[in-house]
Every structure is written in structure tokens, then in C-alpha cells.
mmCIF file of C-alpha atoms and ligand atoms in Angstrom:
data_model
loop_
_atom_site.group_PDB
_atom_site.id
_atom_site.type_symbol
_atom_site.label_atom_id
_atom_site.label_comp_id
_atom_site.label_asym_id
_atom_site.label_seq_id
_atom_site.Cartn_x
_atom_site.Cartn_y
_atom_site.Cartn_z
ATOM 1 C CA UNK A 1 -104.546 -67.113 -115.143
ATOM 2 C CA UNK A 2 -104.983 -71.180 -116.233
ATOM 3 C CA UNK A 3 -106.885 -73.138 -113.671
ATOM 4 C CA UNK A 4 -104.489 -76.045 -114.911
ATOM 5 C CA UNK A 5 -102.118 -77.201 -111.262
ATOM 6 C CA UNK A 6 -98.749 -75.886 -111.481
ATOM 7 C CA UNK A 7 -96.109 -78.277 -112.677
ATOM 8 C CA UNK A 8 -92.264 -77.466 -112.056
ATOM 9 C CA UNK A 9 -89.284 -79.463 -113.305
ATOM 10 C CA UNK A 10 -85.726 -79.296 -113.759
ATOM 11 C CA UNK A 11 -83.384 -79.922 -116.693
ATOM 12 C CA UNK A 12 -80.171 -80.766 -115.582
ATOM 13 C CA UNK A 13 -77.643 -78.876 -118.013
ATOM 14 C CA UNK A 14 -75.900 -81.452 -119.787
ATOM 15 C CA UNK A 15 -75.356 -80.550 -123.479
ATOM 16 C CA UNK A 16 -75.099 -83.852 -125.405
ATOM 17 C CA UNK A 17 -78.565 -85.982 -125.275
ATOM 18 C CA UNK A 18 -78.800 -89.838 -126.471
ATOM 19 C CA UNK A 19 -81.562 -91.768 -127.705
ATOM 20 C CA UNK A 20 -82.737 -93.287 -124.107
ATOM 21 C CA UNK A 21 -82.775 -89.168 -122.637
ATOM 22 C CA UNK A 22 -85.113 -88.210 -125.579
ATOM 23 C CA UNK A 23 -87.558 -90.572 -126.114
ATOM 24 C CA UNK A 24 -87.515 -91.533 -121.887
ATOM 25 C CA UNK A 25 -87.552 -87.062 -120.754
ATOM 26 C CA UNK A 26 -87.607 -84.924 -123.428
ATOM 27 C CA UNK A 27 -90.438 -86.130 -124.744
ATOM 28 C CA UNK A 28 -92.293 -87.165 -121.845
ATOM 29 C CA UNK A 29 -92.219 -83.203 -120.826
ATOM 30 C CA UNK A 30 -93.527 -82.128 -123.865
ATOM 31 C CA UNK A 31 -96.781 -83.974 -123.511
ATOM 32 C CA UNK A 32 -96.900 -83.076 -119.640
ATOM 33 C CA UNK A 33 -97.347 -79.455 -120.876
ATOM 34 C CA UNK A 34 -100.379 -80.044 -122.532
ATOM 35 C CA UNK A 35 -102.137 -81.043 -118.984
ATOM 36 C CA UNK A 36 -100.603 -78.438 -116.712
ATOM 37 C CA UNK A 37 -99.055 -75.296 -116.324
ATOM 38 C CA UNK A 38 -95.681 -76.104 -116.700
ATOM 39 C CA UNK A 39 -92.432 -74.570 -115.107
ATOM 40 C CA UNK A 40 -89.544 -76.004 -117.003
ATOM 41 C CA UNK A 41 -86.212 -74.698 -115.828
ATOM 42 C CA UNK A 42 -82.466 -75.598 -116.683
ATOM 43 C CA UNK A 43 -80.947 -76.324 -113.118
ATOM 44 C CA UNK A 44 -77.615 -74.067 -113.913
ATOM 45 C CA UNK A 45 -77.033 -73.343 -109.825
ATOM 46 C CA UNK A 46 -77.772 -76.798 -108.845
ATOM 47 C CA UNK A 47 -74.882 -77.833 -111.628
ATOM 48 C CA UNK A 48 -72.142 -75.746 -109.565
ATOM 49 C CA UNK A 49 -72.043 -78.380 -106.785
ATOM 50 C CA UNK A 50 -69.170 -80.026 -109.062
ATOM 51 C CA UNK A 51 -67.902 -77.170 -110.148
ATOM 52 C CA UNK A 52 -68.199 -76.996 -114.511
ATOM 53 C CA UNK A 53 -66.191 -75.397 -116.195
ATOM 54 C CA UNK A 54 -67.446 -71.680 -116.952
ATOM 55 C CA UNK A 55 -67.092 -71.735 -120.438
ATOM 56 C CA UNK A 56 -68.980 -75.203 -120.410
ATOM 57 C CA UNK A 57 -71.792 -74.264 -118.419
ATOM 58 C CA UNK A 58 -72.733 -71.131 -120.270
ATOM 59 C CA UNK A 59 -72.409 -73.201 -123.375
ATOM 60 C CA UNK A 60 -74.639 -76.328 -122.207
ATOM 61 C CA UNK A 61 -77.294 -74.018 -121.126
ATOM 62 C CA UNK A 62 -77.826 -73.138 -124.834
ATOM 63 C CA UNK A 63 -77.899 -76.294 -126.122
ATOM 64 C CA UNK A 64 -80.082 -77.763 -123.457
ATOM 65 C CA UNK A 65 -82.833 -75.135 -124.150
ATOM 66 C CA UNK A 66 -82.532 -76.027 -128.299
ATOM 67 C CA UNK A 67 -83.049 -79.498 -127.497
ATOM 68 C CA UNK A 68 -86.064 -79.363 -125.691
ATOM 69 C CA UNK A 69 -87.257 -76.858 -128.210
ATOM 70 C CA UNK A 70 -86.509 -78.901 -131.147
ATOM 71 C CA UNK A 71 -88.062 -81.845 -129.279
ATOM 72 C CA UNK A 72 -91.416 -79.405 -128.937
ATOM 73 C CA UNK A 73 -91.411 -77.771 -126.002
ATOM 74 C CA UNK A 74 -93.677 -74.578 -126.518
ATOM 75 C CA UNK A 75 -92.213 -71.966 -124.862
ATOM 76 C CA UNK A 76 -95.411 -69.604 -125.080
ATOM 77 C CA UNK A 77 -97.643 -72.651 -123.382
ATOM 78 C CA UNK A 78 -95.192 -72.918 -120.745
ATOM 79 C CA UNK A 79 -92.821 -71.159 -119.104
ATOM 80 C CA UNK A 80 -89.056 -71.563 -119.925
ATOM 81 C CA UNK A 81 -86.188 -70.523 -118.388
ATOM 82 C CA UNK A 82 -83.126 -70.753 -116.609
ATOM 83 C CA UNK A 83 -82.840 -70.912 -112.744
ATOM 84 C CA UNK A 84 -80.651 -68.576 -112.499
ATOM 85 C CA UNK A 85 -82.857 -65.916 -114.109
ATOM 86 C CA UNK A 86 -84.541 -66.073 -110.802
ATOM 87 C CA UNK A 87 -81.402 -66.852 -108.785
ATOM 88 C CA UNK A 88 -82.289 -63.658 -106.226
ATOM 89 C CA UNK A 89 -85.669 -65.201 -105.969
ATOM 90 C CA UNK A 90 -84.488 -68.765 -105.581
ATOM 91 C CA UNK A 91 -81.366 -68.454 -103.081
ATOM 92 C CA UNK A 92 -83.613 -66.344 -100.911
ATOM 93 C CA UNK A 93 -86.017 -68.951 -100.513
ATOM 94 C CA UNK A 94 -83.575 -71.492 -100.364
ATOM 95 C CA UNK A 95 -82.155 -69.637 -96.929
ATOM 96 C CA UNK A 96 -85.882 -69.273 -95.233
ATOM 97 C CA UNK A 97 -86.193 -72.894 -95.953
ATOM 98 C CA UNK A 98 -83.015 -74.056 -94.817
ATOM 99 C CA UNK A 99 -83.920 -72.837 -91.567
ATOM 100 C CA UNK A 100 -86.494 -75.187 -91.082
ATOM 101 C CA UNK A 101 -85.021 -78.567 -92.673
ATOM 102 C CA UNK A 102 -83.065 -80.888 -90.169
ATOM 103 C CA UNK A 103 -79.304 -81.197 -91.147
ATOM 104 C CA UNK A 104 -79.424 -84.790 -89.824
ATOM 105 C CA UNK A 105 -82.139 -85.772 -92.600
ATOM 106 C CA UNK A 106 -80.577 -84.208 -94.884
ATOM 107 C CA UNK A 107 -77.195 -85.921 -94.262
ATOM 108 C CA UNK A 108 -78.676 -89.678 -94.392
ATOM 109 C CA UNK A 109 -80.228 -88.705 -97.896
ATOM 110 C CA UNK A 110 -79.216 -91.258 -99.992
ATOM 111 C CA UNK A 111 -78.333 -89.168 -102.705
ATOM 112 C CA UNK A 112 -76.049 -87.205 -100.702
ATOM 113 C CA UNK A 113 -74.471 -90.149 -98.924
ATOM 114 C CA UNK A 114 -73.443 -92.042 -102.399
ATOM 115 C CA UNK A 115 -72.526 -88.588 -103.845
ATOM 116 C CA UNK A 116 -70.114 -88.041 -101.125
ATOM 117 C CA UNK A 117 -68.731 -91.502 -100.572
ATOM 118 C CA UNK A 118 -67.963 -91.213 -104.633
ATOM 119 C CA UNK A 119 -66.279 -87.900 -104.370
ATOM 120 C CA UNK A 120 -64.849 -87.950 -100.885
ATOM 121 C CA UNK A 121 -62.958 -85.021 -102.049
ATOM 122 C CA UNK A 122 -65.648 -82.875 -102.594
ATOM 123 C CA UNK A 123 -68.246 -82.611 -100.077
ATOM 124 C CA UNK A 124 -69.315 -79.311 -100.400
ATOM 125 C CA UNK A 125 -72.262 -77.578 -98.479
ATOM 126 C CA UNK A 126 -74.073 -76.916 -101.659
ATOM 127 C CA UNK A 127 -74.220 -80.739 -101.855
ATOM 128 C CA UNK A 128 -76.306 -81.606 -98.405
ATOM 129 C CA UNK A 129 -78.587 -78.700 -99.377
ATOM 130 C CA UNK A 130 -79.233 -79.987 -102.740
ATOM 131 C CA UNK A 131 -82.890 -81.293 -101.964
ATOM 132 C CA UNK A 132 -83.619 -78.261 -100.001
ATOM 133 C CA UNK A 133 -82.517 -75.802 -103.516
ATOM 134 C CA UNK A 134 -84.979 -77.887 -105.454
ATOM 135 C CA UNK A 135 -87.930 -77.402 -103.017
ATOM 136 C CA UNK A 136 -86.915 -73.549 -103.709
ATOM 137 C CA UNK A 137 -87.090 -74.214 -107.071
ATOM 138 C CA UNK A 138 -90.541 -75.737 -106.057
ATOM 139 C CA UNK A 139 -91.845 -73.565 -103.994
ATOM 140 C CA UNK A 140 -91.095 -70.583 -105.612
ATOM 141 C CA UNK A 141 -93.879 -71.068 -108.013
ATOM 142 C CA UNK A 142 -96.211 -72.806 -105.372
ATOM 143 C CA UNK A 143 -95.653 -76.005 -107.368
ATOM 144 C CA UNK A 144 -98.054 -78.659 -107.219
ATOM 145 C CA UNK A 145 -97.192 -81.474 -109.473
ATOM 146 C CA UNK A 146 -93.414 -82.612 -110.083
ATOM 147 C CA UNK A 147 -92.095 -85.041 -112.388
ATOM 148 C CA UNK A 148 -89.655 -87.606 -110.873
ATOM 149 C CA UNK A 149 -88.065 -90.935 -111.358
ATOM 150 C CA UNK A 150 -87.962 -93.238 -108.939
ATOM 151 C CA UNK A 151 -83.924 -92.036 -107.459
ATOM 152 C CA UNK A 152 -85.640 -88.265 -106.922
ATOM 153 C CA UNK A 153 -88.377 -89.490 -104.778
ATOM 154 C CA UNK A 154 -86.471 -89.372 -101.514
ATOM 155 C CA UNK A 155 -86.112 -85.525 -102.652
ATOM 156 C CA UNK A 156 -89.499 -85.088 -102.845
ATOM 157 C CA UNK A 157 -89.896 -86.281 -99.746
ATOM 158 C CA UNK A 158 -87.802 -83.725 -97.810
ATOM 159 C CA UNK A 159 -89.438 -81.467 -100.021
ATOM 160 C CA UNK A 160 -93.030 -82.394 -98.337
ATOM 161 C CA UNK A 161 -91.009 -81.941 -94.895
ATOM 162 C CA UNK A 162 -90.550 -78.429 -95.502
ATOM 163 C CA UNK A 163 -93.582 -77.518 -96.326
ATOM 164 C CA UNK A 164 -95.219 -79.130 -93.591
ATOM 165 C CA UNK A 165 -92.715 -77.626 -91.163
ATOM 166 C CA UNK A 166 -92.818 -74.661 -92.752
ATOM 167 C CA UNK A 167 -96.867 -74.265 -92.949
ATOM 168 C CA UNK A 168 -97.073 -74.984 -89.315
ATOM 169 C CA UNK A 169 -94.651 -72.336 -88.524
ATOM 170 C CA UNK A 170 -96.029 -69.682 -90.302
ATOM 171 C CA UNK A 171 -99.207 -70.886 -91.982
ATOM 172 C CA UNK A 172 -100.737 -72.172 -95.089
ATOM 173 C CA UNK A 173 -98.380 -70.597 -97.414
ATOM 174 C CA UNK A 174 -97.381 -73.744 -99.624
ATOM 175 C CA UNK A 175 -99.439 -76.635 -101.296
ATOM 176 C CA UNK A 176 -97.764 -80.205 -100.919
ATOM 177 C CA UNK A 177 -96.324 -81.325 -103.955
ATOM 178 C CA UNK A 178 -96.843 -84.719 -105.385
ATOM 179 C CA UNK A 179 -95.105 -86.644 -107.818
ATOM 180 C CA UNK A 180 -96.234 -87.447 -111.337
ATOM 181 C CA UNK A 181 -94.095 -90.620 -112.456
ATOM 182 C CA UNK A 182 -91.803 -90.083 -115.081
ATOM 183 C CA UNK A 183 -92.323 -91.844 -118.364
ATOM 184 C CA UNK A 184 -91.494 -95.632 -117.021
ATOM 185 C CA UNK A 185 -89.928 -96.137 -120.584
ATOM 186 C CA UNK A 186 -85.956 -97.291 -120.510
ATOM 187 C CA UNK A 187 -84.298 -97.666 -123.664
ATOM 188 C CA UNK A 188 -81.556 -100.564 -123.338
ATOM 189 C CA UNK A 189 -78.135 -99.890 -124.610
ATOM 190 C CA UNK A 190 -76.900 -101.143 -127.294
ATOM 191 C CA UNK A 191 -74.342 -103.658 -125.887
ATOM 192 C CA UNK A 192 -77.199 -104.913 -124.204
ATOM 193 C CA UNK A 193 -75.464 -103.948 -120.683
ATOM 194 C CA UNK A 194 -78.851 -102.107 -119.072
ATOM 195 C CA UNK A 195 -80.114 -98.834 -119.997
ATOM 196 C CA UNK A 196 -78.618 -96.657 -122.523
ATOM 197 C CA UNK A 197 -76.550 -94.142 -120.615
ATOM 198 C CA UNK A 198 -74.419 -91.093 -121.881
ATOM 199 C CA UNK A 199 -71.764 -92.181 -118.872
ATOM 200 C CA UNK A 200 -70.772 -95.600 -120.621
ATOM 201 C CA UNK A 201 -69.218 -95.616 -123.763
ATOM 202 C CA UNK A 202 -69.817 -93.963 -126.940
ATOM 203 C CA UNK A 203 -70.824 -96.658 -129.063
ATOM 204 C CA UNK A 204 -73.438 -98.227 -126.403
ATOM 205 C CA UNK A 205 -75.358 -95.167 -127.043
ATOM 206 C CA UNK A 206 -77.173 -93.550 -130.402
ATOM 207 C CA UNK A 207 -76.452 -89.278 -129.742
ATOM 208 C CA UNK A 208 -78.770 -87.365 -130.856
ATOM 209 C CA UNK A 209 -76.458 -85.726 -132.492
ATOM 210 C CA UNK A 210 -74.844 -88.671 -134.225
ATOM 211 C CA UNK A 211 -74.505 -88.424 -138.247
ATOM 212 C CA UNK A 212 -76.691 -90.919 -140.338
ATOM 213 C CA UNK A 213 -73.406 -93.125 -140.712
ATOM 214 C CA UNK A 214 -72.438 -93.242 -137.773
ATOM 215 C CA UNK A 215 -76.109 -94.106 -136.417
ATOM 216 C CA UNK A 216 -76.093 -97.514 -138.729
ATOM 217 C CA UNK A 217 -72.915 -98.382 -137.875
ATOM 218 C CA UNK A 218 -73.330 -98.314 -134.049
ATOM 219 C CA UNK A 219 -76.594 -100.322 -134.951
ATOM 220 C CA UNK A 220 -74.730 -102.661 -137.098
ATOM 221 C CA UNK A 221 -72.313 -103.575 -134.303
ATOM 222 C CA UNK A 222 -75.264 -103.415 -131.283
ATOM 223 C CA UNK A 223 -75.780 -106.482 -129.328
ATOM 224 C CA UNK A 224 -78.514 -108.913 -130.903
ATOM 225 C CA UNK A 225 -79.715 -112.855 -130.079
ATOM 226 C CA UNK A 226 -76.950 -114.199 -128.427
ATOM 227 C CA UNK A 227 -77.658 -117.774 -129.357
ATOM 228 C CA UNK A 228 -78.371 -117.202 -132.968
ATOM 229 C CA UNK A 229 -74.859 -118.020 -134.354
ATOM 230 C CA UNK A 230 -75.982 -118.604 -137.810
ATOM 231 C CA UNK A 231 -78.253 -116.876 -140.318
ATOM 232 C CA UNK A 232 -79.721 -119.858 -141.542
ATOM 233 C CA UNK A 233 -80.924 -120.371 -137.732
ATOM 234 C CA UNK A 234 -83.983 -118.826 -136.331
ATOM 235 C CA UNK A 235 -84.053 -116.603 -134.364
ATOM 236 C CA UNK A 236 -85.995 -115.361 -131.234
ATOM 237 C CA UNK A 237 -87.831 -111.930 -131.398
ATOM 238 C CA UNK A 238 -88.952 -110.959 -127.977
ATOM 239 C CA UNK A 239 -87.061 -108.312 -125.654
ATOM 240 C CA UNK A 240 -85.859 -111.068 -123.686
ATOM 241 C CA UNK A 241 -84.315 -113.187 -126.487
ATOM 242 C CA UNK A 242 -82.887 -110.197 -128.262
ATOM 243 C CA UNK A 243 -81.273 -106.448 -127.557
ATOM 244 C CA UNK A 244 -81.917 -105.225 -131.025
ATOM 245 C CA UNK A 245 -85.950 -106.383 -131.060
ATOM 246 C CA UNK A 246 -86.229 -104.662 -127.507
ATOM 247 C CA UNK A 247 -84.814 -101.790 -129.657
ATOM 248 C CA UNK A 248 -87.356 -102.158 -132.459
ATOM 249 C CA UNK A 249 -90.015 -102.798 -129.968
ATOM 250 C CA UNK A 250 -89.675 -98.439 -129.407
ATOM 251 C CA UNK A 251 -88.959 -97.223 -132.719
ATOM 252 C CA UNK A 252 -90.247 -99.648 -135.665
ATOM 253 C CA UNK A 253 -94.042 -98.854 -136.803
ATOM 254 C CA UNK A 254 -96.095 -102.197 -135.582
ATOM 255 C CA UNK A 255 -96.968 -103.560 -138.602
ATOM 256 C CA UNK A 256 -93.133 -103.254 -139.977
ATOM 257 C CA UNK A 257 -91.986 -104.833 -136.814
ATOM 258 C CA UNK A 258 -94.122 -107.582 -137.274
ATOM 259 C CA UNK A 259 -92.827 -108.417 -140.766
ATOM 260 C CA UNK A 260 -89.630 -107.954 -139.489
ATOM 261 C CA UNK A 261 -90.248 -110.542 -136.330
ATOM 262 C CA UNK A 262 -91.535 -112.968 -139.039
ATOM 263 C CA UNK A 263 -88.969 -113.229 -141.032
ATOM 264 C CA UNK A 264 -86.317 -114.066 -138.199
ATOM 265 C CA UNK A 265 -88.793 -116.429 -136.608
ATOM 266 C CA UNK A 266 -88.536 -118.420 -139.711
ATOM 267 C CA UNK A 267 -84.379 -117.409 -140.982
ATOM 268 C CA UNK A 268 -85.455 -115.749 -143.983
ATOM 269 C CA UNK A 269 -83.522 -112.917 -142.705
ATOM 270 C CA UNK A 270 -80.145 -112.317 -140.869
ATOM 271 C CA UNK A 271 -79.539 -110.103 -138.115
ATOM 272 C CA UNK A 272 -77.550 -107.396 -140.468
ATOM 273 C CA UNK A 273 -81.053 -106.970 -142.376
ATOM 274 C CA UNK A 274 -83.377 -106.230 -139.192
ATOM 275 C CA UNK A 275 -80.600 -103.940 -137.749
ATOM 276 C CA UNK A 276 -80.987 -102.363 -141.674
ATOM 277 C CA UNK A 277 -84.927 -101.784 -140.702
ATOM 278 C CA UNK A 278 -83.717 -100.563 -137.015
ATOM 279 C CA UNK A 279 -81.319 -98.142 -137.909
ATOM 280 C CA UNK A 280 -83.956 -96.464 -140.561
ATOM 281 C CA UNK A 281 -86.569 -96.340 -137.537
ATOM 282 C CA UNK A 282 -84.425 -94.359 -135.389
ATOM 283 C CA UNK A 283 -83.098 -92.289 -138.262
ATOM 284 C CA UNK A 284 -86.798 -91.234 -138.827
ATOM 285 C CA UNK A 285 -86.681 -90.198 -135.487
ATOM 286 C CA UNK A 286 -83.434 -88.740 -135.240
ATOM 287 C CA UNK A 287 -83.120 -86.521 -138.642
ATOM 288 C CA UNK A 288 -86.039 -84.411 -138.322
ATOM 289 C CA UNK A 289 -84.964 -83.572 -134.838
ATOM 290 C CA UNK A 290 -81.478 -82.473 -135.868
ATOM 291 C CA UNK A 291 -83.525 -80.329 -138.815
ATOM 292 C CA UNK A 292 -85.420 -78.477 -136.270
ATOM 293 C CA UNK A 293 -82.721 -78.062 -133.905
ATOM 294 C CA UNK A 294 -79.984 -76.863 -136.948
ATOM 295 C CA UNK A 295 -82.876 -74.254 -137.704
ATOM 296 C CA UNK A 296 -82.957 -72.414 -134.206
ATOM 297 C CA UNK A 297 -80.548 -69.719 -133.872
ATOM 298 C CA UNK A 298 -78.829 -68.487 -131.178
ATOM 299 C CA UNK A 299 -80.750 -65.201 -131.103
ATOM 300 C CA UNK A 300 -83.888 -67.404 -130.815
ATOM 301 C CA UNK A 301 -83.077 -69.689 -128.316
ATOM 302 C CA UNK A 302 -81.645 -66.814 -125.849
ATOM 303 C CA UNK A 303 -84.903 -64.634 -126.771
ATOM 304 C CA UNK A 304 -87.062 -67.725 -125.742
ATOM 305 C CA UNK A 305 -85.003 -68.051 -122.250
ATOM 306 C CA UNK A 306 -85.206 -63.872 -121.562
ATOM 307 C CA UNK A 307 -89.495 -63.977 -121.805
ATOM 308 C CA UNK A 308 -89.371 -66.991 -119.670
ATOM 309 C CA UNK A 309 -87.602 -65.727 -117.338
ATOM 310 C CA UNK A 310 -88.921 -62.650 -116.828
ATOM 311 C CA UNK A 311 -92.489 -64.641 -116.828
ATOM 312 C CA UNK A 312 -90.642 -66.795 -113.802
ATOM 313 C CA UNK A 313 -89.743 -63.523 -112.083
ATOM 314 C CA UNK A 314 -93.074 -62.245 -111.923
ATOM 315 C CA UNK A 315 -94.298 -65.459 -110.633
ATOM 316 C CA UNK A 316 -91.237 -65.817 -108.233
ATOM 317 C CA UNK A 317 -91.456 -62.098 -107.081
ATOM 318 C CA UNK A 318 -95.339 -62.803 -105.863
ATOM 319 C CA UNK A 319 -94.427 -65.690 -104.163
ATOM 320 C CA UNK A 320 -91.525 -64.204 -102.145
ATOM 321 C CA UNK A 321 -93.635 -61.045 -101.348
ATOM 322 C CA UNK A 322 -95.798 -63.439 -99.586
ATOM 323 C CA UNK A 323 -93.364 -65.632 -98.028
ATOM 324 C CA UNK A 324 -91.554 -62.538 -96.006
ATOM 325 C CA UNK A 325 -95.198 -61.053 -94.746
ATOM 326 C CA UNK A 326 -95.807 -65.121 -93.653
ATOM 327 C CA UNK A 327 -92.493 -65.075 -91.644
ATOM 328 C CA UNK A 328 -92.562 -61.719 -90.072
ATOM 329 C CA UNK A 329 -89.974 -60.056 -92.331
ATOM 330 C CA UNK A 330 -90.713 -56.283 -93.126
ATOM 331 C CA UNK A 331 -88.613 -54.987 -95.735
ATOM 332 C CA UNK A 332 -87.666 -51.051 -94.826
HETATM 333 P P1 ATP B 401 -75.662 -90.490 -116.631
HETATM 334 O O1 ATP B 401 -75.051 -91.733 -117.214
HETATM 335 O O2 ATP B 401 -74.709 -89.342 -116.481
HETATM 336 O O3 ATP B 401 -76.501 -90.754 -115.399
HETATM 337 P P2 ATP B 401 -77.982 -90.614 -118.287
HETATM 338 O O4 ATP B 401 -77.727 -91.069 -119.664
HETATM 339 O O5 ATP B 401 -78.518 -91.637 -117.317
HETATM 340 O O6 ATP B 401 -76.659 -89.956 -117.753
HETATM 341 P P3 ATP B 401 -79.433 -88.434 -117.094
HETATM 342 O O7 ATP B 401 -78.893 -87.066 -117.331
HETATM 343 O O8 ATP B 401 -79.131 -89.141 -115.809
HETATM 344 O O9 ATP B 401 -78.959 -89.376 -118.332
HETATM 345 O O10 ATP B 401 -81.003 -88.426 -117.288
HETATM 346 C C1 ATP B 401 -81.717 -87.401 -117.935
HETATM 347 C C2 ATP B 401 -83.149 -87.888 -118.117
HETATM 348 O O11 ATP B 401 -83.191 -88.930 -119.097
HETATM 349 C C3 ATP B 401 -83.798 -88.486 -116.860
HETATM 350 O O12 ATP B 401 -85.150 -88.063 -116.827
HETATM 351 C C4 ATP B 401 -83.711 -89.978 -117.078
HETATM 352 O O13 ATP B 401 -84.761 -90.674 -116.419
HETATM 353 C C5 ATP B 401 -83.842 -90.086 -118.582
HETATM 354 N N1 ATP B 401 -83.117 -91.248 -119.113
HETATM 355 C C6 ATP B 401 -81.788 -91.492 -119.001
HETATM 356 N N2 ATP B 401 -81.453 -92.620 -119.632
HETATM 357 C C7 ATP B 401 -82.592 -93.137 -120.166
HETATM 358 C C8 ATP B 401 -82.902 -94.298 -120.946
HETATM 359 N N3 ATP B 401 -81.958 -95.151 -121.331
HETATM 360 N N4 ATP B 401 -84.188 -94.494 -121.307
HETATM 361 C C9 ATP B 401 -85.159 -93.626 -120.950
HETATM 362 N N5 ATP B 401 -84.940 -92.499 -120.219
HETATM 363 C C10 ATP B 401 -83.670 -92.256 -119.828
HETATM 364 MG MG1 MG B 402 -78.612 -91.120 -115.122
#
């Protein structure tokens, strides 16, 4: 057993992965491993509350899991898997703690309130339990740490409700968790219209899947200074000034960057030529990952997701063994 605190977090399973999702999640997980003993599951039940397409799902699952493993994560440090490898496990804990959790709090979640005033049509049950699955998902390994950006931590929240309500029920059964903040990094877009996000349009992002090409042409065409007109003016390197520096500021090696800065400070360069240097950056980045993630086949990936979750039953199965003896349950 590692004396590390358990860690548990949740990969939402949505296939295609940009530039900002990479360098701001994927990455930040794989170096979270290193401290902790890490529960990384792909939230496939939580994904049903708007209904995906079968065929979709079961394919996104897939290529979730081969990102993260071409981005590093080690599935023999930490334990990989799907949710609903444990979905007995999960929805039965989900129902003992639904019991305890207020409807009312759970209906002014803010989450839940924008969620249903953007899909008025589909306010489903699943929805205003949402917070309570992911304590479940929690929970269910006696979870200690958790990973969250700043819109989750009203969910962590209810999920420090439960446990209080539910420890004073029936007992110290569950440690509080806390949140770890998420990597604070946001990658801008590339129209310069806040953070790179795979909801706006295609060319405001860089996919990690994009070809070579088509990575320096989105670059070519991404939002720079807006008040350098001319080449022959100089221009203003700082992430203020200038979308494509902000860019440069993540992915160009210091000393590079610095030449680079230079050179527009004093116009001996145009904007085309330091989105040259930018679009090489985050090809160096870019390439190797689509290497590694061209060279894990499909036997691999779903061999890697079968040990983990049979590791995340065994862990699951303890924890629900203990849970029915806490509430009085006696299984005949
Ligand atoms: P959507 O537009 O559908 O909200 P998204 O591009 O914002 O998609 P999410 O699936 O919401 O991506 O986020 C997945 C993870 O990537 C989260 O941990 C989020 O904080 C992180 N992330 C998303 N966009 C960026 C970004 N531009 N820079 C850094 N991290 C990001
Ligand atoms: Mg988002």
C-alpha cells in the first residue's frame, strides 16, 4: 500500500483535445501522479446526462484514454480506468448518498441552474444529482485530494456536505476532501477572443490532432499587435500588447523568445516571421505527441483500461463493504 493521500479525478470524455486542454489538464495530471496516489477515471456515466450518441461515446472513451497516455500518464503508477468499470460500485454509493444530500442545495447549484436555464428542454434528474455522482466517484476510493478549477469548486463543496452529514449519521467512514488547484495556466485563443476553447471555432484553436500545415497556417492567420500596421513599425512584445507573444510566452524556449522579442522591439522582423518561430514551438510540442499517440494500439489502450479497472474494483469493493456495515445494511 503507498502512504502517498489518495487523489481522484475525472476526465470528461470528449475525444478531440486542443492546445489550451493539453498543456492547461493533461499535463498538469501527469505531474500530479508523481505526488499522490492517483485515481484517474473517464466520467462515461456522468456524460449520459445529455444523452451522446452510443456509437460516440464508446468511441471517445478510447481516444480519451490514448491521449492521456500519449501525454504520459503511467498507468502502472496510477490507476486508470473508466467509471463505468465500477458502475455497480459507483451507482450504489451514489443512492446511500443521495439520501443524505438536500434537494434544495442541490437545485440552487450554480452549475445546475445555468445548465438547465441553457437546455430548458432537458432537465433530467441525472442533472441535479450530478455533484452528488462525483462525490461517489470520490468517495468510493476514500479520496482525499481532488483537482478542480475554480467552476467545480461549488461541487466540492456539496461534496464536503455529504460527508459531514454522512459521518455524523453513521460515523467516521469518509475523509474530507480538499481541493488541489488546477494548473492556473490559460492558453488564449488565437483570435485573441479569451481562452482557447474547443466550443468556438476551428481556427481559434490549434487540435492536437491538427497536421503540421494546418498548425502554421492557423498561426499565420492568429491575432497579433493590433496597432502594428506596418512591418517597418515596432512592435510591442508583452501579453498585453500582443496575442501571438502571450502565445510564445508558453511554448518558445526563453532564450529564443528573447531574440525573437528583440527583433520586433526594434522592426527588424515582421509579424509573419515570429508567427514562423511560434508555429515551430508548438509543432515541437505537438508532433511527438501525435508519434506516441499513432503508436498505441487499440489492444493496448483497452488492456491498460481492463487492469485499471479491475485495480478500481478492488478498491471500490472495500470501500462499499464498509459503507453497508456503517449504515446498518446486512447483505443475506
Ligand atoms: P468547452 O468549450 O466545451 O468548455 P474547453 O475547450 O473549455 O471546452 P473543457 O473540456 O471544458 O475544454 O476542459 C477540459 C480541461 O482543459 C479542463 O481542466 C480545463 O480547465 C482545461 N482547459 C480548457 N481550456 C483551456 C485553456 N485554454 N488553457 C488551459 N487549460 C484549459
Ligand atoms: Mg470549458
Amino acid at each position: 500500500m503507498s502512504s502517498k493521500p489518495i487523489l481522484t479525478s475525472g476526465i470528461r470524455p470528449t475525444g478531440e483535445i486542443h492546445l489550451g486542454n493539453y498543456y492547461g489538464a493533461l499535463n498538469n495530471l501527469v505531474e500530479l501522479q508523481q505526488s499522490y496516489e492517483a485515481y484517474f477515471f473517464i466520467v462515461d456515466i456522468h456524460s449520459l446526462t445529455t444523452h451522446p450518441n452510443p456509437e460516440h461515446l464508446s468511441r471517445n472513451v478510447l481516444e480519451v484514454a490514448r491521449n492521456y497516455l500519449a501525454a504520459g500518464l503511467d498507468p502502472e503508477q496510477s490507476t486508470f480506468y473508466t467509471q463505468s468499470s465500477i458502475a455497480a460500485e459507483i451507482c450504489e454509493l451514489h443512492t446511500y448518498l443521495s439520501m443524505v444530500m438536500p434537494l434544495g442545495d442541490l437545485m440552487r447549484c450554480p452549475t445546475f441552474k445555468e445548465k438547465a436555464k441553457r437546455h430548458p428542454d432537458n432537465v433530467n434528474y441525472g442533472l441535479v444529482g450530478y455533484p452528488v455522482l462525483m462525490t461517489a466517484d470520490i468517495l468510493i476510493h476514500k479520496g482525499r485530494i481532488v483537482p478542480v478549477g475554480e467552476d467545480q469548486l461549488v461541487h466540492l463543496e456539496i461534496a464536503r456536505t455529504i460527508v459531514r452529514r454522512f459521518n455524523q449519521l453513521y460515523g467516521e467512514v469518509f475523509p474530507e476532501p480538499q481541493p488541489v488547484e488546477e494548473n492556473a495556466v490559460r492558453i488564449p485563443s488565437l483570435n485573441a477572443q479569451g481562452k482557447m476553447s474547443k466550443s468556438d471555432q476551428a481556427d481559434s484553436y490549434i487540435s492536437m490532432g491538427d497536421e503540421p500545415d494546418a498548425v502554421r497556417q492557423k498561426i499565420r492567420r492568429a491575432f497579433s499587435d493590433p496597432t502594428r500596421a506596418y512591418k517597418h513599425q515596432p512592435g510591442n512584445p508583452t501579453k498585453e500588447g500582443c496575442n501571438v507573444y502571450h502565445l510564445h510566452s508558453y511554448f518558445t524556449d526563453p532564450a529564443k523568445l528573447a531574440e525573437t522579442a528583440y527583433k520586433c522591439r526594434r522592426a527588424e522582423i515582421g509579424c509573419a516571421e515570429c508567427k514562423t518561430v511560434l508555429a515551430e514551438s508548438i509543432l515541437s510540442l505537438v508532433e511527438p505527441f501525435q508519434t506516441k499517440r499513432a503508436g498505441l494500439a487499440d489492444d493496448y489502450v483497452l488492456e491498460v483500461l481492463r487492469h485499471g479497472g479491475r485495480k478500481a474494483k478492488e478498491s471500490a469493493g472495500k470501500v462499499i463493504a464498509e459503507v453497508r456495515e456503517a449504515i446498518g445494511l446486512r447483505m443475506f
